[in-house]
Tab-separated table of C-alpha atoms in Angstrom:
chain	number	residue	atom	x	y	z
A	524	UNK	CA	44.638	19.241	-34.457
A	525	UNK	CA	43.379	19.794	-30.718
A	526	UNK	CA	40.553	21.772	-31.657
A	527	UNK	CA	39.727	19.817	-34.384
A	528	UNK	CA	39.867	16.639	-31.881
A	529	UNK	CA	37.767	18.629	-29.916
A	530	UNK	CA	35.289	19.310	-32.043
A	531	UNK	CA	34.651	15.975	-33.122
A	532	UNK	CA	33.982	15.006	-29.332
A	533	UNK	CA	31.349	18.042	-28.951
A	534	UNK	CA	29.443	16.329	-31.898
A	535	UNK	CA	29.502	13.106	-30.780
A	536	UNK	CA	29.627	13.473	-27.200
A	537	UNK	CA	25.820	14.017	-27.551
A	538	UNK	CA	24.779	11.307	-29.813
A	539	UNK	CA	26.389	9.337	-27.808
A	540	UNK	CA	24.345	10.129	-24.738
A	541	UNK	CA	21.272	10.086	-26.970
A	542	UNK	CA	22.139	6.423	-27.837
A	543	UNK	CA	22.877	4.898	-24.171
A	544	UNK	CA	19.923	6.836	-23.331
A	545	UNK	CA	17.603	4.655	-25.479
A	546	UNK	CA	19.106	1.449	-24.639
A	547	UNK	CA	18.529	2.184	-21.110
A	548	UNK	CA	14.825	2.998	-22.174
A	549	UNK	CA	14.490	-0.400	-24.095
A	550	UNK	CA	16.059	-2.290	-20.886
A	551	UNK	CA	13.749	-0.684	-18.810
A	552	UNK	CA	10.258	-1.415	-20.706
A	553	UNK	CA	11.520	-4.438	-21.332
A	554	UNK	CA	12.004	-5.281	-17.418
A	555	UNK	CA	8.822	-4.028	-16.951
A	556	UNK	CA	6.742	-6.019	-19.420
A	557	UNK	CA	8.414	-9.356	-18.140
A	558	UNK	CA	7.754	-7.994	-14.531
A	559	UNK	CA	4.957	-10.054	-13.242
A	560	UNK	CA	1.691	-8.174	-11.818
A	561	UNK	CA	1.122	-8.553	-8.199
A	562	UNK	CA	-1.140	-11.283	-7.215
A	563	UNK	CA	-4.581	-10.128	-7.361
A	564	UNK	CA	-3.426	-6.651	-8.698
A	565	UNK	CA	-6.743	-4.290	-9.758
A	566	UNK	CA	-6.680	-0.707	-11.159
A	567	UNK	CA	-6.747	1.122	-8.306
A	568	UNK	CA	-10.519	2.190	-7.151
A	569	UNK	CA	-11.967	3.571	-3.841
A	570	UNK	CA	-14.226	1.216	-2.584
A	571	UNK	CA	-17.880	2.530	-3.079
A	572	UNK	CA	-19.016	5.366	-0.800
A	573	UNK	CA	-21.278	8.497	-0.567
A	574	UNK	CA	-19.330	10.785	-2.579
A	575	UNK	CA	-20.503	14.953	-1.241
A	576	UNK	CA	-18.851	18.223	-2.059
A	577	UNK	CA	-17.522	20.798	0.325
A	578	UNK	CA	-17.416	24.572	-0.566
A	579	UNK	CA	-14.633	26.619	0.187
A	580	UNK	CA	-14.422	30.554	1.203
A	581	UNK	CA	-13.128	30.884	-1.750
A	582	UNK	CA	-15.126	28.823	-3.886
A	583	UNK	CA	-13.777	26.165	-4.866
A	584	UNK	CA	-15.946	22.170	-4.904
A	585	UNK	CA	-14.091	19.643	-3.269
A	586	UNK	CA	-15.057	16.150	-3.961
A	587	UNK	CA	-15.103	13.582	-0.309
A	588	UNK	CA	-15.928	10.042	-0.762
A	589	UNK	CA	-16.860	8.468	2.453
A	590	UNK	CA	-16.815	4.705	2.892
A	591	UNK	CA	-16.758	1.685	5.854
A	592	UNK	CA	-18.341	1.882	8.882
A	593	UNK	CA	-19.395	5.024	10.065
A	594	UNK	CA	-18.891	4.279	13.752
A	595	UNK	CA	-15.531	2.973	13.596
A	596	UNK	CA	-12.270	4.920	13.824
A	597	UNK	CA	-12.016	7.750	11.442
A	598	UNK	CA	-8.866	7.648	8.623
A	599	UNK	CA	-8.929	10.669	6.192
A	600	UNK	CA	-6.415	9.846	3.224
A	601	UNK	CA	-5.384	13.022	1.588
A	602	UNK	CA	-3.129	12.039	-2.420
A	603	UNK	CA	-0.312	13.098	-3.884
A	604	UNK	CA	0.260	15.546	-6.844
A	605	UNK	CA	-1.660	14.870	-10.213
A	606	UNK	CA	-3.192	12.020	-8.157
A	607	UNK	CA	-6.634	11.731	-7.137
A	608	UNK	CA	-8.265	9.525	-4.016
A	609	UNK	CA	-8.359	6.365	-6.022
A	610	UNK	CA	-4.600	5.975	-5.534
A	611	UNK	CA	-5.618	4.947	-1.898
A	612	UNK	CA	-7.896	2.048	-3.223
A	613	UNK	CA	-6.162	-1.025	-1.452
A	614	UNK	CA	-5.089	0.697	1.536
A	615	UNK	CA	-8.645	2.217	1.884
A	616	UNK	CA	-10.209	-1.365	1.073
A	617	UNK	CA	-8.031	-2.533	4.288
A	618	UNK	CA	-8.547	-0.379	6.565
A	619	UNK	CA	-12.548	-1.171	6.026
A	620	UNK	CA	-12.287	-4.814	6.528
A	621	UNK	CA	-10.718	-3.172	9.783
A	622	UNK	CA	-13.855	-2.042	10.374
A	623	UNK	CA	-12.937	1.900	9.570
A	624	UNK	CA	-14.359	4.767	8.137
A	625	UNK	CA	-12.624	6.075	5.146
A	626	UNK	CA	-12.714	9.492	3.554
A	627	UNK	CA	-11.027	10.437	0.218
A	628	UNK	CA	-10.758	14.202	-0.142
A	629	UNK	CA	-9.729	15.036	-3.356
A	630	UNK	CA	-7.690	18.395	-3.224
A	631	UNK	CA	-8.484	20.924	-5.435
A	632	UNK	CA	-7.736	20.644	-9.132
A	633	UNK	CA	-7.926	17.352	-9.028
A	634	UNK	CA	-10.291	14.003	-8.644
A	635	UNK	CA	-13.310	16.333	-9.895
A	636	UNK	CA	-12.054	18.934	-7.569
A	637	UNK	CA	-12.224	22.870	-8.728
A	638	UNK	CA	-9.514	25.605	-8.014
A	639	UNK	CA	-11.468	28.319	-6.584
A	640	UNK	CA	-10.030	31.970	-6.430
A	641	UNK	CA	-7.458	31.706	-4.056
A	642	UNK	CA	-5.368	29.049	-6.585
A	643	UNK	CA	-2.738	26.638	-5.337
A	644	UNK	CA	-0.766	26.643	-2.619
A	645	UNK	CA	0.647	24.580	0.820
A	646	UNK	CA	-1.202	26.894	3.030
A	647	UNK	CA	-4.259	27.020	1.061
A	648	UNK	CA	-4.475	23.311	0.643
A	649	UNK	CA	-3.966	22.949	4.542
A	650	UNK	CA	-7.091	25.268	4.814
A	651	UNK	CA	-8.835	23.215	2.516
A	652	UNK	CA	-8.267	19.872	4.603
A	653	UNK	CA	-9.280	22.002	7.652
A	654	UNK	CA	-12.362	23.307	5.701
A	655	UNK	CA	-13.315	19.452	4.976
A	656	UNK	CA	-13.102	18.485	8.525
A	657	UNK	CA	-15.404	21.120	9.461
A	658	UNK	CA	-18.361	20.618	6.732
A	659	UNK	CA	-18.410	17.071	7.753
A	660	UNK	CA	-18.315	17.619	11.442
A	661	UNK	CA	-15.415	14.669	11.728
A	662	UNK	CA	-13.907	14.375	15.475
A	663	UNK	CA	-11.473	12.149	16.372
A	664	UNK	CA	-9.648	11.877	12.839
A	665	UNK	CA	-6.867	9.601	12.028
A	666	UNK	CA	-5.213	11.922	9.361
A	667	UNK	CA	-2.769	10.068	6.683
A	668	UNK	CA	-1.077	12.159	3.802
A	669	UNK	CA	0.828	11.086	0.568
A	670	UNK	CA	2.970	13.447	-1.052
A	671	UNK	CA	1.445	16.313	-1.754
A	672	UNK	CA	-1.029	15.376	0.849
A	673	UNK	CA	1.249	15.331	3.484
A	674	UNK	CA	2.118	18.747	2.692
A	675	UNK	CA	-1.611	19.939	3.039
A	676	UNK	CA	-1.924	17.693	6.163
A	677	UNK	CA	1.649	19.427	8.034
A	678	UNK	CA	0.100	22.745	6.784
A	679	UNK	CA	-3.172	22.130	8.884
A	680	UNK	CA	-1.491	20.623	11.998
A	681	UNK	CA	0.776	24.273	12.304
A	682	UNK	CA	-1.900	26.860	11.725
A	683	UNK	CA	-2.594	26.693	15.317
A	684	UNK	CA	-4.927	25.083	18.392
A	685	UNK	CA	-7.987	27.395	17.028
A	686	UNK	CA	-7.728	25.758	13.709
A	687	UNK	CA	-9.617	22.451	12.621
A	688	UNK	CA	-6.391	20.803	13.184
A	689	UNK	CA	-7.686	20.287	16.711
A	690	UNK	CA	-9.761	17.610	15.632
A	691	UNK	CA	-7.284	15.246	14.380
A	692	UNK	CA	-5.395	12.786	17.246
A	693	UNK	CA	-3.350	11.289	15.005
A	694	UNK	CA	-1.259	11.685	11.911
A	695	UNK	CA	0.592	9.139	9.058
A	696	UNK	CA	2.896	10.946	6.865
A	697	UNK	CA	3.876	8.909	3.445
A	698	UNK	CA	6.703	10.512	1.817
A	699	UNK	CA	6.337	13.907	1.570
A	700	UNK	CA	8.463	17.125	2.182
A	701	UNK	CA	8.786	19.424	4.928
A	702	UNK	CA	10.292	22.062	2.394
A	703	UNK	CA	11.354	22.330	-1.461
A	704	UNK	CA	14.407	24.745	-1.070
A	705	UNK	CA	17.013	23.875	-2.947
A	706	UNK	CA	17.948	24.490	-6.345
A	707	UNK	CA	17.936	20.963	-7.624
A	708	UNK	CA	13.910	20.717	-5.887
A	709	UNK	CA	12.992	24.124	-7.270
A	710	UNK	CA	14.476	23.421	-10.973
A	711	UNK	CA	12.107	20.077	-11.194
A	712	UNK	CA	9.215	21.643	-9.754
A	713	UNK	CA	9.350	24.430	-12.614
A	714	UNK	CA	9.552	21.748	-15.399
A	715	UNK	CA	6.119	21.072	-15.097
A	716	UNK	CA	5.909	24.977	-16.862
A	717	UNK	CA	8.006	23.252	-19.750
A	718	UNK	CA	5.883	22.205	-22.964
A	719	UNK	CA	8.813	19.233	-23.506
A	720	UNK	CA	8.331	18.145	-20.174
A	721	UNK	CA	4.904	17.533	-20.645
A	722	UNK	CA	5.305	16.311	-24.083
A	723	UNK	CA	7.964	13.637	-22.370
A	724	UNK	CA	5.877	12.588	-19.730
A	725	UNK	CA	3.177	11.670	-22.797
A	726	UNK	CA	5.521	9.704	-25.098
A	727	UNK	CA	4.317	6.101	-25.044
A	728	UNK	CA	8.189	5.007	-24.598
A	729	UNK	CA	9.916	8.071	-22.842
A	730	UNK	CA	6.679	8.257	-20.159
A	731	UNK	CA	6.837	4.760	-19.162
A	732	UNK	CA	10.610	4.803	-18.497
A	733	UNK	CA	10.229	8.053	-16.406
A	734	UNK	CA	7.942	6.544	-14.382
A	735	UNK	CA	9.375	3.389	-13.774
A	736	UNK	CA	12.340	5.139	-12.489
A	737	UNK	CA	11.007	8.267	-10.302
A	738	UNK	CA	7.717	6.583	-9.170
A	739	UNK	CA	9.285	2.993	-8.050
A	740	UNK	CA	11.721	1.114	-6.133
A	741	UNK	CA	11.581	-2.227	-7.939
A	742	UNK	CA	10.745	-3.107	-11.254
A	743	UNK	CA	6.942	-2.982	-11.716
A	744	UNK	CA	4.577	-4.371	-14.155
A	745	UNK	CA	3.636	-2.760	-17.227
A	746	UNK	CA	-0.376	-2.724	-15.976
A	747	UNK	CA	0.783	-1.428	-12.947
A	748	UNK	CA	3.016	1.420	-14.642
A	749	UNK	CA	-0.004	2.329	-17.230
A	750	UNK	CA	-2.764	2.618	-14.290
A	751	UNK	CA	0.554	5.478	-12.597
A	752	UNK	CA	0.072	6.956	-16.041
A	753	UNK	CA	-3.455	6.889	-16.320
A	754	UNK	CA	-3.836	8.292	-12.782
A	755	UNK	CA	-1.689	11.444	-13.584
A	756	UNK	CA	-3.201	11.907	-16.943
A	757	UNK	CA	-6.557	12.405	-15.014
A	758	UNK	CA	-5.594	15.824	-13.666
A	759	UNK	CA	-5.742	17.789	-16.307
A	760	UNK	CA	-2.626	19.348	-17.205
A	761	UNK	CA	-2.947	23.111	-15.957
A	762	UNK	CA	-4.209	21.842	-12.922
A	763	UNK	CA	-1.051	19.690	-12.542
A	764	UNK	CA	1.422	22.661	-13.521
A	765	UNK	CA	0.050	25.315	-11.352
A	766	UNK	CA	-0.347	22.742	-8.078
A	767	UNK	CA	3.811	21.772	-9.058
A	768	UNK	CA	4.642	25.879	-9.072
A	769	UNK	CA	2.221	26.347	-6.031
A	770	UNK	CA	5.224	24.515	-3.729
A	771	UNK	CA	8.259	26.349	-4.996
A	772	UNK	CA	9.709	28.429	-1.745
A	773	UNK	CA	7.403	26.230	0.462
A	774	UNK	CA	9.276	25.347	4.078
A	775	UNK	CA	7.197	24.809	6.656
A	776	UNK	CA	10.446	23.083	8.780
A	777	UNK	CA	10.212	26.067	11.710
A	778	UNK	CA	6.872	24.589	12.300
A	779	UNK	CA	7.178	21.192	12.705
A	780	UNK	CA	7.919	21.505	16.770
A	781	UNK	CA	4.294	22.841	16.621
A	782	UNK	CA	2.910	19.272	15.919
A	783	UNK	CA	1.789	17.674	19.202
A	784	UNK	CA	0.348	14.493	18.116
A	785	UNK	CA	0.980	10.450	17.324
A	786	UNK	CA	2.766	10.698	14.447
A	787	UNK	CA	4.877	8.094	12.118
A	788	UNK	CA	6.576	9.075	9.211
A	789	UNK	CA	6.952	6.576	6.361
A	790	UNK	CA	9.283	6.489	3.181
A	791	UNK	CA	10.562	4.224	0.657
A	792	UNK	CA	14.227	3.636	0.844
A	793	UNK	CA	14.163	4.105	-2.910
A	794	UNK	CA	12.026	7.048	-3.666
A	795	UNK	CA	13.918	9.576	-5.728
A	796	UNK	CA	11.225	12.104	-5.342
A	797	UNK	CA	10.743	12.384	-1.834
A	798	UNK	CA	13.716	11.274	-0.244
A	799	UNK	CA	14.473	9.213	2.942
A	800	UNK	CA	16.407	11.348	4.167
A	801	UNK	CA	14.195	14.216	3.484
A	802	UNK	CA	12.006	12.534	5.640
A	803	UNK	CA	13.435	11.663	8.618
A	804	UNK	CA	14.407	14.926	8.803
A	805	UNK	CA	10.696	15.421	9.181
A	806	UNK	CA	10.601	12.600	11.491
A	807	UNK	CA	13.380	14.576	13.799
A	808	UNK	CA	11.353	17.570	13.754
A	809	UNK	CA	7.952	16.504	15.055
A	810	UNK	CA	8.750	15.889	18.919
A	811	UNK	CA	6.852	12.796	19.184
A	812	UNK	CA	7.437	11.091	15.635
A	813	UNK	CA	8.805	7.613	14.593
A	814	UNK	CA	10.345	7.027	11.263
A	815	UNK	CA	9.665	3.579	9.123
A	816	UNK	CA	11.957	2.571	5.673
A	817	UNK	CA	10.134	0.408	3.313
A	818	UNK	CA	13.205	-1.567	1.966
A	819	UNK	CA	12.811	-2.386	-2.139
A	820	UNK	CA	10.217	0.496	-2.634
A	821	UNK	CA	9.506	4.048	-4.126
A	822	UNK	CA	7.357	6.794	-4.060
A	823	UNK	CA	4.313	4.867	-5.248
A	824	UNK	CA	5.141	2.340	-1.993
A	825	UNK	CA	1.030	2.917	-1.178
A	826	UNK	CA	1.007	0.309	-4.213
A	827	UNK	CA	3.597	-1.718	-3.703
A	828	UNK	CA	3.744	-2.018	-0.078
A	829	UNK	CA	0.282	-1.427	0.479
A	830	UNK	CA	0.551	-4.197	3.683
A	831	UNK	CA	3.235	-1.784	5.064
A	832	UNK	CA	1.099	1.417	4.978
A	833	UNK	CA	-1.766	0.154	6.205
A	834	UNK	CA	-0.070	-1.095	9.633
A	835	UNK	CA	1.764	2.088	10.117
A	836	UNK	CA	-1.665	3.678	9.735
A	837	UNK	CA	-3.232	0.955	12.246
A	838	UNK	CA	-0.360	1.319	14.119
A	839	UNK	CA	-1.335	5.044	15.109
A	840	UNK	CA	-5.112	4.330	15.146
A	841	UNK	CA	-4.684	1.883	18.277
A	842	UNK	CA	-1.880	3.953	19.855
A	843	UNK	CA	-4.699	6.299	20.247
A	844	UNK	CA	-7.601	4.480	21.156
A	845	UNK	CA	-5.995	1.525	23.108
C-alpha cells in the first residue's frame, strides 16, 4: 500500500509542479502587460556618433561608437553578456547633455563585433578594452562596466601599470562579478550549451517570464521586457554560448587590491544574477571603493534606474576632475 502511495505521488508530484509553474507564468505576463511603460520610455538606442573599428592582435573587428563632445570628460561604457552598446542609450544620452564624450565598445561577438582567433575569455576581453583605448589614443578615461563589462573592465585594471589600464582615472562597476566559482554559478553558465535552454529562452511565454524574473527588480512593462528580448536575440546564439562558457573558472578576486583608482560599485538590491552581495564583496576588495544599492531594481537597473547610474558615474567623473 506504501509503495503504491508512493508511486502515485512520483506521478503527480511532477504535474503538479508543471501546473503551479504555469500559473505563475500567466501571473507574471499578466503583471507585466498591465505594468505601465516608463514615462517617455524609447527602445533603447545610442545616440548618433562616428561609429570606427579597432583590430585586434588577433584579429578580431571591434565596433566603437563615439558620441558628445569631444573635449569634455571621457566615459567609455563597456555591456553586458548577449548585450550590445545600445543597452547604454539613456545613460549615454545623459551623460552628453552633461557635456561628455561617450564611447560604446562593443565586445567581441557581439554589437557587429567579430571573435578573432584567440575566442572568448575575461582576460582576453580585458585586452580587448585595453586594445580600444590604445587605437583611439583616449587619456583620461572615465571607465564604466555592466556585467560582463565589468568583468573585461577589472581584467584591464589588474594586468599591470605597463598596460593601457594606465590611462583610465576612474572606474563605475554595475553589477558584475569578481569570480564565478561555485557550483550553482558554474551549472547556469553551462546552460547556455543546452539546446532546451535556448529553446526556453525563445518561447514567446516561457522567455518573457524568465526575463521578467532574472533581468528585473520590479514588475516591468511588456515593451520594456520585448526590447531585453530583442537585445539578447541580437547576438547571435554561438556567440552568446561560447562568451557564457568563456567565464566558467574565472576569479580574478586576488587581484582586486591591485586596483588603485576612484571606484564605486553599483548593484540592484534585487538582481538574481549578479548579486549584492557578490558585489560588495567587490566593493571590499578594491582599497578605495564605495558600494551603492539601488532599492526596487535588478540586473537591467541601467534601465530602470537609469537616473541612479548616471550620478554614480558623474559622481566619479568630478571626484576626479574637481
Amino acid at each position: 500500500m506504501r509503495l503504491k502511495t508512493a508511486f502515485k505521488f512520483l506521478v503527480i508530484a511532477p504535474v503538479l509542479a508543471a501546473l503551479g509553474v504555469m500559473i505563475l507564468e500567466r501571473l507574471t505576463l499578466r503583471k507585466i502587460d498591465s505594468t505601465q511603460k516608463p514615462p517617455n520610455w524609447l527602445t533603447p538606442r545610442w545616440p548618433k556618433g562616428t561609429i570606427t573599428t579597432v583590430s585586434t592582435d588577433d584579429g578580431a573587428e571591434l565596433v566603437v561608437e563615439v558620441s558628445g563632445s569631444l573635449s569634455g570628460p571621457v566615459i567609455v561604457l563597456v555591456h553586458g553578456l548577449s548585450a550590445d552598446h545600445h543597452c547604454f542609450g539613456p545613460i549615454a544620452q545623459a551623460l552628453i547633455d552633461q557635456d561628455c564624450c561617450v564611447v560604446g565598445v562593443n565586445q567581441r561577438g557581439h554589437g557587429g563585433s567579430t571573435v578573432g582567433s584567440a575566442g572568448f575569455g575575461p582576460e582576453r576581453q580585458g585586452l580587448d578594452l585595453g586594445e580600444v583605448l590604445h587605437a583611439l589614443d583616449l587619456q583620461d578615461v572615465h571607465l564604466v562596466g555592466h556585467s560582463m563589462g565589468g568583468i573585461a573592465a577589472m581584467s584591464l585594471l589588474t594586468m599591470g601599470p605597463s598596460s593601457a589600464g594606465k590611462r583610465v582615472i576612474s572606474l563605475t562597476l554595475l553589477s558584475t562579478l569578481a569570480d564565478t566559482s561555485g557550483n550553482t554559478r558554474q551549472f547556469f553558465l553551462g546552460l547556455s550549451n543546452r539546446d532546451w535552454y535556448q529553446r526556453l529562452i525563445g518561447h514567446p511565454v516561457h522567455g518573457p517570464a524568465l526575463a521578467r524574473v532574472a533581468l528585473f527588480g520590479r514588475t516591468p512593462s511588456r515593451q520594456m521586457v520585448n526590447d531585453a528580448l530583442e537585445l539578447g536575440q541580437r547576438c547571435p546564439t554561438p556567440h552568446r554560448i561560447d562568451a557564457s562558457l568563456g567565464l566558467l573558472q574565472y576569479d580574478i578576486r586576488g587581484l582586486l587590491p591591485l586596483i588603485d583608482l576612484p571606484t564605486t560599485v553599483v548593484c540592484g538590491v534585487n538582481d538574481l544574477l549578479t548579486t549584492q552581495s557578490e558585489n560588495k564583496r567587490i566593493a571590499d576588495l578594491i582599497p578605495s571603493a564605495e558600494m551603492i544599492s539601488v532599492t526596487q531594481a535588478g540586473h537591467m537597473f541601467i534601465w530602470e534606474s537609469p537616473e541612479q547610474i548616471t550620478e554614480a558615474i558623474l559622481q566619479n567623473v568630478h571626484t576626479v576632475t574637481g
